[in-house]
Amino acid sequence: MRVVVALGGNALLKRGEPLTAENQRRNVAIAARALAPLAHDYQLVISHGNGPQVGLLSLQSAAYDEVEEYPLDILGAQTEGMIGYMIEQELGNLLPIEEPLAAILTMVEVAPDDPAFGNPTKPIGPVYSEEEAKRLAEERGWSIAPDGEHWRRVVASPEPQRIFEMRPIHWLLENGATVICAGGGGIPTAYKPDGTLEGVEVVIDKDRASALLAFELDAGLLILATDTDGVYLNWGTEQARRIERTTPEQMDQHEFEEGSMGPKVEAACDFVRRSGGRAVIGSLSDMQGMVDGTAGTQFVLE
Amino acid sequence: MRVVVALGGNALLKRGEPLTAENQRRNVAIAARALAPLAHDYQLVISHGNGPQVGLLSLQSAAYDEVEEYPLDILGAQTEGMIGYMIEQELGNLLPIEEPLAAILTMVEVAPDDPAFGNPTKPIGPVYSEEEAKRLAEERGWSIAPDGEHWRRVVASPEPQRIFEMRPIHWLLENGATVICAGGGGIPTAYKPDGTLEGVEVVIDKDRASALLAFELDAGLLILATDTDGVYLNWGTEQARRIERTTPEQMDQHEFEEGSMGPKVEAACDFVRRSGGRAVIGSLSDMQGMVDGTAGTQFVLE
């Protein structure tokens, strides 16, 4: 069976931790321990978020004033390099040398007329106080939005339409490699009227891109790993209750937070509807339970 | 036939140009036009330098003071993402959609006791005046060295011993993909005494890594593309003369500039000696001539 695991930004960096190389590496090593058994048992594909990282690289790029800031497609490509490398190295350290790993850069197409371009929802970079976020929005022309108790920069997040590297990803899987790809939702690109492809200044949601990836790969299972143990109804209230098992049809009756659980639920439902496979949202620390169907929120067709 | 082309930093950015996204993309597009015919005729593998880019990312990382500067292995991985993406996209724009491309992250092993660790020779980042370079060396603990009329930061550049992703690279080539890999000489790694792999703070020479790659792939031709039309004897004097055709044995009698033509000549000779294949050093703008044997400096066994 093919399994696609999407590692959430919050699975790669604990909330509130500074985004140092050391902190990232420690969290990637934890994720690698959860993933290593799957690499052995399944055709495993790993994708990952990049919200905190692409935001940091944007701040670093802006802080050095002798070269103008790099656009989000190039920064996204940098994060695929950085995070993909750490996952490959840490997972490789847990697997026998005979088990091959490959991290492949992934470009994803979006539609230039996607309405998301006019409605930024995807949080990137660090959290700020409301006051500081509003000052930065003014200074740098950012869009900002609340994220829990804090505020963050938000950017447009159009729908992923196509993953360009599907054939290479297939070939690697067929030869037994664990493949790391579609990092940060893929490097965002769109066709110009002249038919050439160019980068665009957005960040694609990695759960949506992972759902597309899992569908294209005919995966039997899509796991969206985060830092909470599933999807909750009445989140933040005394009636909060984790959903153990659900269907896309049941989930249509509820609304979830945009920029957080919303896109995850939507991605899980989309994958289950299109493929008939199973999707799970849950905690990285419950990986085996999510695979076995005993942990997280399990999404099935009926 | 398999052909490995290593794109020099100077082939990707004209000397003196600021390292903006736009300038890099324009130069990558020029390189892509030179490479597109080869992608059609041969099993093509493309590697690239990252000296200017890894230096810039280091300066950007240092300029943002809320997170400590990232180490050179992580910055190297970022450059594989950034430059690999631009090459894939620009080359993809010139090829029919049926011709697959894949950019794969590449980790390269170095020996922890390589004497190069004590003798930094590899220039990275921008050029400085002697005075500014000496000030920065003092402030940041950099090693610095002259580079032509200017000065630059230099870092250790140990010998590449092993490319970890050889099997995935083979599988991609066998399926007809043009492969972009070993960018920046590969992400530098070394084994710790406990047997796990970790990143190291060096930059591997991309010509040496490309020679190893070409040997491992059993390539018939290794092209080291730069911004000069070949290797010169008596460079910088009135007696300057381009070498048209040579052998490793003949080249043993000459010395070339460390950190510049020296490693290229050494890489070309090593490849020819080990493989019996052909190597060429020359200008990106003479690509077809280099392949045909009529341009650049051609290295053959005898």
PDB file of C-alpha atoms in Angstrom, chain A residues 24-175:
ATOM      1  CA  GLN A  24      13.984  22.221  13.713  1.00  0.00           C
ATOM      2  CA  ARG A  25      16.442  19.356  13.592  1.00  0.00           C
ATOM      3  CA  ARG A  26      15.269  18.046  16.985  1.00  0.00           C
ATOM      4  CA  ASN A  27      11.632  18.088  15.870  1.00  0.00           C
ATOM      5  CA  VAL A  28      12.471  16.542  12.504  1.00  0.00           C
ATOM      6  CA  ALA A  29      14.300  13.760  14.382  1.00  0.00           C
ATOM      7  CA  ILE A  30      11.130  13.124  16.429  1.00  0.00           C
ATOM      8  CA  ALA A  31       9.060  12.992  13.237  1.00  0.00           C
ATOM      9  CA  ALA A  32      11.629  10.635  11.683  1.00  0.00           C
ATOM     10  CA  ARG A  33      11.217   8.183  14.570  1.00  0.00           C
ATOM     11  CA  ALA A  34       7.459   8.141  13.944  1.00  0.00           C
ATOM     12  CA  LEU A  35       7.961   7.653  10.194  1.00  0.00           C
ATOM     13  CA  ALA A  36      10.742   5.038  10.121  1.00  0.00           C
ATOM     14  CA  PRO A  37       8.466   2.000  10.737  1.00  0.00           C
ATOM     15  CA  LEU A  38       6.168   3.150   7.902  1.00  0.00           C
ATOM     16  CA  ALA A  39       9.107   3.519   5.513  1.00  0.00           C
ATOM     17  CA  HIS A  40       9.773  -0.160   6.084  1.00  0.00           C
ATOM     18  CA  ASP A  41       6.173  -1.415   5.784  1.00  0.00           C
ATOM     19  CA  TYR A  42       4.714   0.779   3.020  1.00  0.00           C
ATOM     20  CA  GLN A  43       5.530   2.751  -0.109  1.00  0.00           C
ATOM     21  CA  LEU A  44       5.916   5.955   1.867  1.00  0.00           C
ATOM     22  CA  VAL A  45       5.655   9.516   0.569  1.00  0.00           C
ATOM     23  CA  ILE A  46       6.343  12.400   2.947  1.00  0.00           C
ATOM     24  CA  SER A  47       5.272  15.989   2.419  1.00  0.00           C
ATOM     25  CA  HIS A  48       5.674  18.835   4.872  1.00  0.00           C
ATOM     26  CA  GLY A  49       4.507  22.331   5.713  1.00  0.00           C
ATOM     27  CA  ASN A  50       6.687  25.435   5.502  1.00  0.00           C
ATOM     28  CA  GLY A  51       4.620  28.268   7.019  1.00  0.00           C
ATOM     29  CA  PRO A  52       7.030  29.215   9.817  1.00  0.00           C
ATOM     30  CA  GLN A  53      10.089  28.600   7.633  1.00  0.00           C
ATOM     31  CA  VAL A  54       9.013  30.529   4.540  1.00  0.00           C
ATOM     32  CA  GLY A  55       8.059  33.423   6.806  1.00  0.00           C
ATOM     33  CA  LEU A  56      11.472  33.357   8.472  1.00  0.00           C
ATOM     34  CA  LEU A  57      13.346  33.237   5.153  1.00  0.00           C
ATOM     35  CA  SER A  58      11.254  36.170   3.990  1.00  0.00           C
ATOM     36  CA  LEU A  59      12.260  38.136   7.102  1.00  0.00           C
ATOM     37  CA  GLN A  60      15.929  37.150   6.655  1.00  0.00           C
ATOM     38  CA  SER A  61      15.784  38.109   2.984  1.00  0.00           C
ATOM     39  CA  ALA A  62      14.259  41.498   3.892  1.00  0.00           C
ATOM     40  CA  ALA A  63      16.753  42.110   6.727  1.00  0.00           C
ATOM     41  CA  TYR A  64      19.769  42.121   4.362  1.00  0.00           C
ATOM     42  CA  ASP A  65      19.268  45.299   2.410  1.00  0.00           C
ATOM     43  CA  GLU A  66      21.878  45.034  -0.364  1.00  0.00           C
ATOM     44  CA  VAL A  67      19.772  42.668  -2.472  1.00  0.00           C
ATOM     45  CA  GLU A  68      16.015  43.103  -2.801  1.00  0.00           C
ATOM     46  CA  GLU A  69      13.793  40.586  -1.037  1.00  0.00           C
ATOM     47  CA  TYR A  70      13.234  37.282  -2.855  1.00  0.00           C
ATOM     48  CA  PRO A  71       9.705  36.345  -3.997  1.00  0.00           C
ATOM     49  CA  LEU A  72       7.685  33.598  -2.292  1.00  0.00           C
ATOM     50  CA  ASP A  73       8.222  30.984  -5.021  1.00  0.00           C
ATOM     51  CA  ILE A  74      11.998  31.159  -4.582  1.00  0.00           C
ATOM     52  CA  LEU A  75      11.717  31.210  -0.791  1.00  0.00           C
ATOM     53  CA  GLY A  76       9.370  28.215  -1.020  1.00  0.00           C
ATOM     54  CA  ALA A  77      11.995  26.386  -3.096  1.00  0.00           C
ATOM     55  CA  GLN A  78      14.587  27.208  -0.423  1.00  0.00           C
ATOM     56  CA  THR A  79      12.354  25.666   2.253  1.00  0.00           C
ATOM     57  CA  GLU A  80      11.912  22.494   0.167  1.00  0.00           C
ATOM     58  CA  GLY A  81      15.700  22.253   0.164  1.00  0.00           C
ATOM     59  CA  MET A  82      16.169  22.968   3.852  1.00  0.00           C
ATOM     60  CA  ILE A  83      13.336  20.888   5.321  1.00  0.00           C
ATOM     61  CA  GLY A  84      13.608  18.107   2.745  1.00  0.00           C
ATOM     62  CA  TYR A  85      17.282  17.731   3.599  1.00  0.00           C
ATOM     63  CA  MET A  86      16.663  17.516   7.331  1.00  0.00           C
ATOM     64  CA  ILE A  87      13.920  14.889   6.868  1.00  0.00           C
ATOM     65  CA  GLU A  88      16.062  12.863   4.456  1.00  0.00           C
ATOM     66  CA  GLN A  89      19.055  12.948   6.779  1.00  0.00           C
ATOM     67  CA  GLU A  90      17.244  12.202  10.045  1.00  0.00           C
ATOM     68  CA  LEU A  91      15.090   9.457   8.521  1.00  0.00           C
ATOM     69  CA  GLY A  92      18.128   8.031   6.747  1.00  0.00           C
ATOM     70  CA  ASN A  93      19.882   7.789  10.100  1.00  0.00           C
ATOM     71  CA  LEU A  94      17.139   5.424  11.314  1.00  0.00           C
ATOM     72  CA  LEU A  95      16.900   3.201   8.231  1.00  0.00           C
ATOM     73  CA  PRO A  96      19.325   0.576   6.897  1.00  0.00           C
ATOM     74  CA  ILE A  97      21.542   2.076   4.177  1.00  0.00           C
ATOM     75  CA  GLU A  98      19.846  -0.272   1.671  1.00  0.00           C
ATOM     76  CA  GLU A  99      16.530   1.587   1.992  1.00  0.00           C
ATOM     77  CA  PRO A 100      16.770   4.455  -0.479  1.00  0.00           C
ATOM     78  CA  LEU A 101      15.437   7.949   0.169  1.00  0.00           C
ATOM     79  CA  ALA A 102      14.937  10.778  -2.291  1.00  0.00           C
ATOM     80  CA  ALA A 103      13.799  14.366  -1.795  1.00  0.00           C
ATOM     81  CA  ILE A 104      12.542  15.837  -5.039  1.00  0.00           C
ATOM     82  CA  LEU A 105      11.760  19.484  -5.734  1.00  0.00           C
ATOM     83  CA  THR A 106       8.103  19.872  -6.590  1.00  0.00           C
ATOM     84  CA  MET A 107       6.439  22.604  -8.606  1.00  0.00           C
ATOM     85  CA  VAL A 108       2.674  22.935  -8.361  1.00  0.00           C
ATOM     86  CA  GLU A 109       0.406  24.761 -10.789  1.00  0.00           C
ATOM     87  CA  VAL A 110      -2.264  27.178  -9.614  1.00  0.00           C
ATOM     88  CA  ALA A 111      -4.834  29.015 -11.742  1.00  0.00           C
ATOM     89  CA  PRO A 112      -3.960  32.698 -12.283  1.00  0.00           C
ATOM     90  CA  ASP A 113      -7.654  33.570 -11.832  1.00  0.00           C
ATOM     91  CA  ASP A 114      -8.096  31.630  -8.550  1.00  0.00           C
ATOM     92  CA  PRO A 115     -10.277  33.850  -6.298  1.00  0.00           C
ATOM     93  CA  ALA A 116      -7.843  33.124  -3.425  1.00  0.00           C
ATOM     94  CA  PHE A 117      -5.469  35.713  -4.926  1.00  0.00           C
ATOM     95  CA  GLY A 118      -7.797  38.418  -3.624  1.00  0.00           C
ATOM     96  CA  ASN A 119      -8.318  36.850  -0.187  1.00  0.00           C
ATOM     97  CA  PRO A 120      -5.110  36.026   1.752  1.00  0.00           C
ATOM     98  CA  THR A 121      -5.731  33.309   4.374  1.00  0.00           C
ATOM     99  CA  LYS A 122      -2.480  31.308   4.783  1.00  0.00           C
ATOM    100  CA  PRO A 123      -0.451  32.302   7.900  1.00  0.00           C
ATOM    101  CA  ILE A 124       3.349  32.394   7.456  1.00  0.00           C
ATOM    102  CA  GLY A 125       6.245  33.433   9.703  1.00  0.00           C
ATOM    103  CA  PRO A 126       6.242  34.136  13.433  1.00  0.00           C
ATOM    104  CA  VAL A 127       3.338  35.241  15.643  1.00  0.00           C
ATOM    105  CA  TYR A 128       3.054  38.882  16.699  1.00  0.00           C
ATOM    106  CA  SER A 129       1.007  40.955  19.104  1.00  0.00           C
ATOM    107  CA  GLU A 130      -1.926  42.692  17.422  1.00  0.00           C
ATOM    108  CA  GLU A 131      -0.150  46.051  17.732  1.00  0.00           C
ATOM    109  CA  GLU A 132       3.114  44.845  16.208  1.00  0.00           C
ATOM    110  CA  ALA A 133       1.309  42.966  13.435  1.00  0.00           C
ATOM    111  CA  LYS A 134      -0.593  46.130  12.496  1.00  0.00           C
ATOM    112  CA  ARG A 135       2.623  48.163  12.458  1.00  0.00           C
ATOM    113  CA  LEU A 136       4.328  45.581  10.199  1.00  0.00           C
ATOM    114  CA  ALA A 137       1.279  45.427   7.915  1.00  0.00           C
ATOM    115  CA  GLU A 138       1.514  49.193   7.461  1.00  0.00           C
ATOM    116  CA  GLU A 139       5.311  49.212   6.981  1.00  0.00           C
ATOM    117  CA  ARG A 140       5.625  46.269   4.605  1.00  0.00           C
ATOM    118  CA  GLY A 141       2.246  46.079   2.905  1.00  0.00           C
ATOM    119  CA  TRP A 142       1.476  42.701   4.508  1.00  0.00           C
ATOM    120  CA  SER A 143      -1.985  41.248   4.983  1.00  0.00           C
ATOM    121  CA  ILE A 144      -2.411  40.084   8.595  1.00  0.00           C
ATOM    122  CA  ALA A 145      -4.983  37.998  10.480  1.00  0.00           C
ATOM    123  CA  PRO A 146      -5.533  36.617  13.984  1.00  0.00           C
ATOM    124  CA  ASP A 147      -4.070  33.137  14.695  1.00  0.00           C
ATOM    125  CA  GLY A 148      -5.319  31.921  18.063  1.00  0.00           C
ATOM    126  CA  GLU A 149      -4.380  34.576  20.620  1.00  0.00           C
ATOM    127  CA  HIS A 150      -1.764  36.117  18.309  1.00  0.00           C
ATOM    128  CA  TRP A 151      -1.549  37.704  14.895  1.00  0.00           C
ATOM    129  CA  ARG A 152       0.399  36.603  11.844  1.00  0.00           C
ATOM    130  CA  ARG A 153       1.156  37.632   8.304  1.00  0.00           C
ATOM    131  CA  VAL A 154      -1.205  35.907   5.832  1.00  0.00           C
ATOM    132  CA  VAL A 155      -0.683  35.323   2.107  1.00  0.00           C
ATOM    133  CA  ALA A 156      -2.900  34.076  -0.697  1.00  0.00           C
ATOM    134  CA  SER A 157      -3.268  30.295  -0.931  1.00  0.00           C
ATOM    135  CA  PRO A 158      -4.840  29.208  -4.224  1.00  0.00           C
ATOM    136  CA  GLU A 159      -5.926  25.625  -4.970  1.00  0.00           C
ATOM    137  CA  PRO A 160      -3.220  23.265  -6.257  1.00  0.00           C
ATOM    138  CA  GLN A 161      -4.229  22.163  -9.784  1.00  0.00           C
ATOM    139  CA  ARG A 162      -1.322  19.955 -10.900  1.00  0.00           C
ATOM    140  CA  ILE A 163       1.922  18.517  -9.551  1.00  0.00           C
ATOM    141  CA  PHE A 164       4.482  18.609 -12.354  1.00  0.00           C
ATOM    142  CA  GLU A 165       6.848  15.899 -11.054  1.00  0.00           C
ATOM    143  CA  MET A 166       4.318  13.025 -10.798  1.00  0.00           C
ATOM    144  CA  ARG A 167       6.233  10.765 -13.219  1.00  0.00           C
ATOM    145  CA  PRO A 168       9.604  11.046 -11.404  1.00  0.00           C
ATOM    146  CA  ILE A 169       7.822  10.508  -8.060  1.00  0.00           C
ATOM    147  CA  HIS A 170       6.193   7.346  -9.476  1.00  0.00           C
ATOM    148  CA  TRP A 171       9.507   6.002 -10.792  1.00  0.00           C
ATOM    149  CA  LEU A 172      11.209   6.515  -7.439  1.00  0.00           C
ATOM    150  CA  LEU A 173       8.391   4.768  -5.553  1.00  0.00           C
ATOM    151  CA  GLU A 174       8.330   1.862  -8.007  1.00  0.00           C
ATOM    152  CA  ASN A 175      12.017   1.301  -7.288  1.00  0.00           C
TER     153      ASN A 175
END
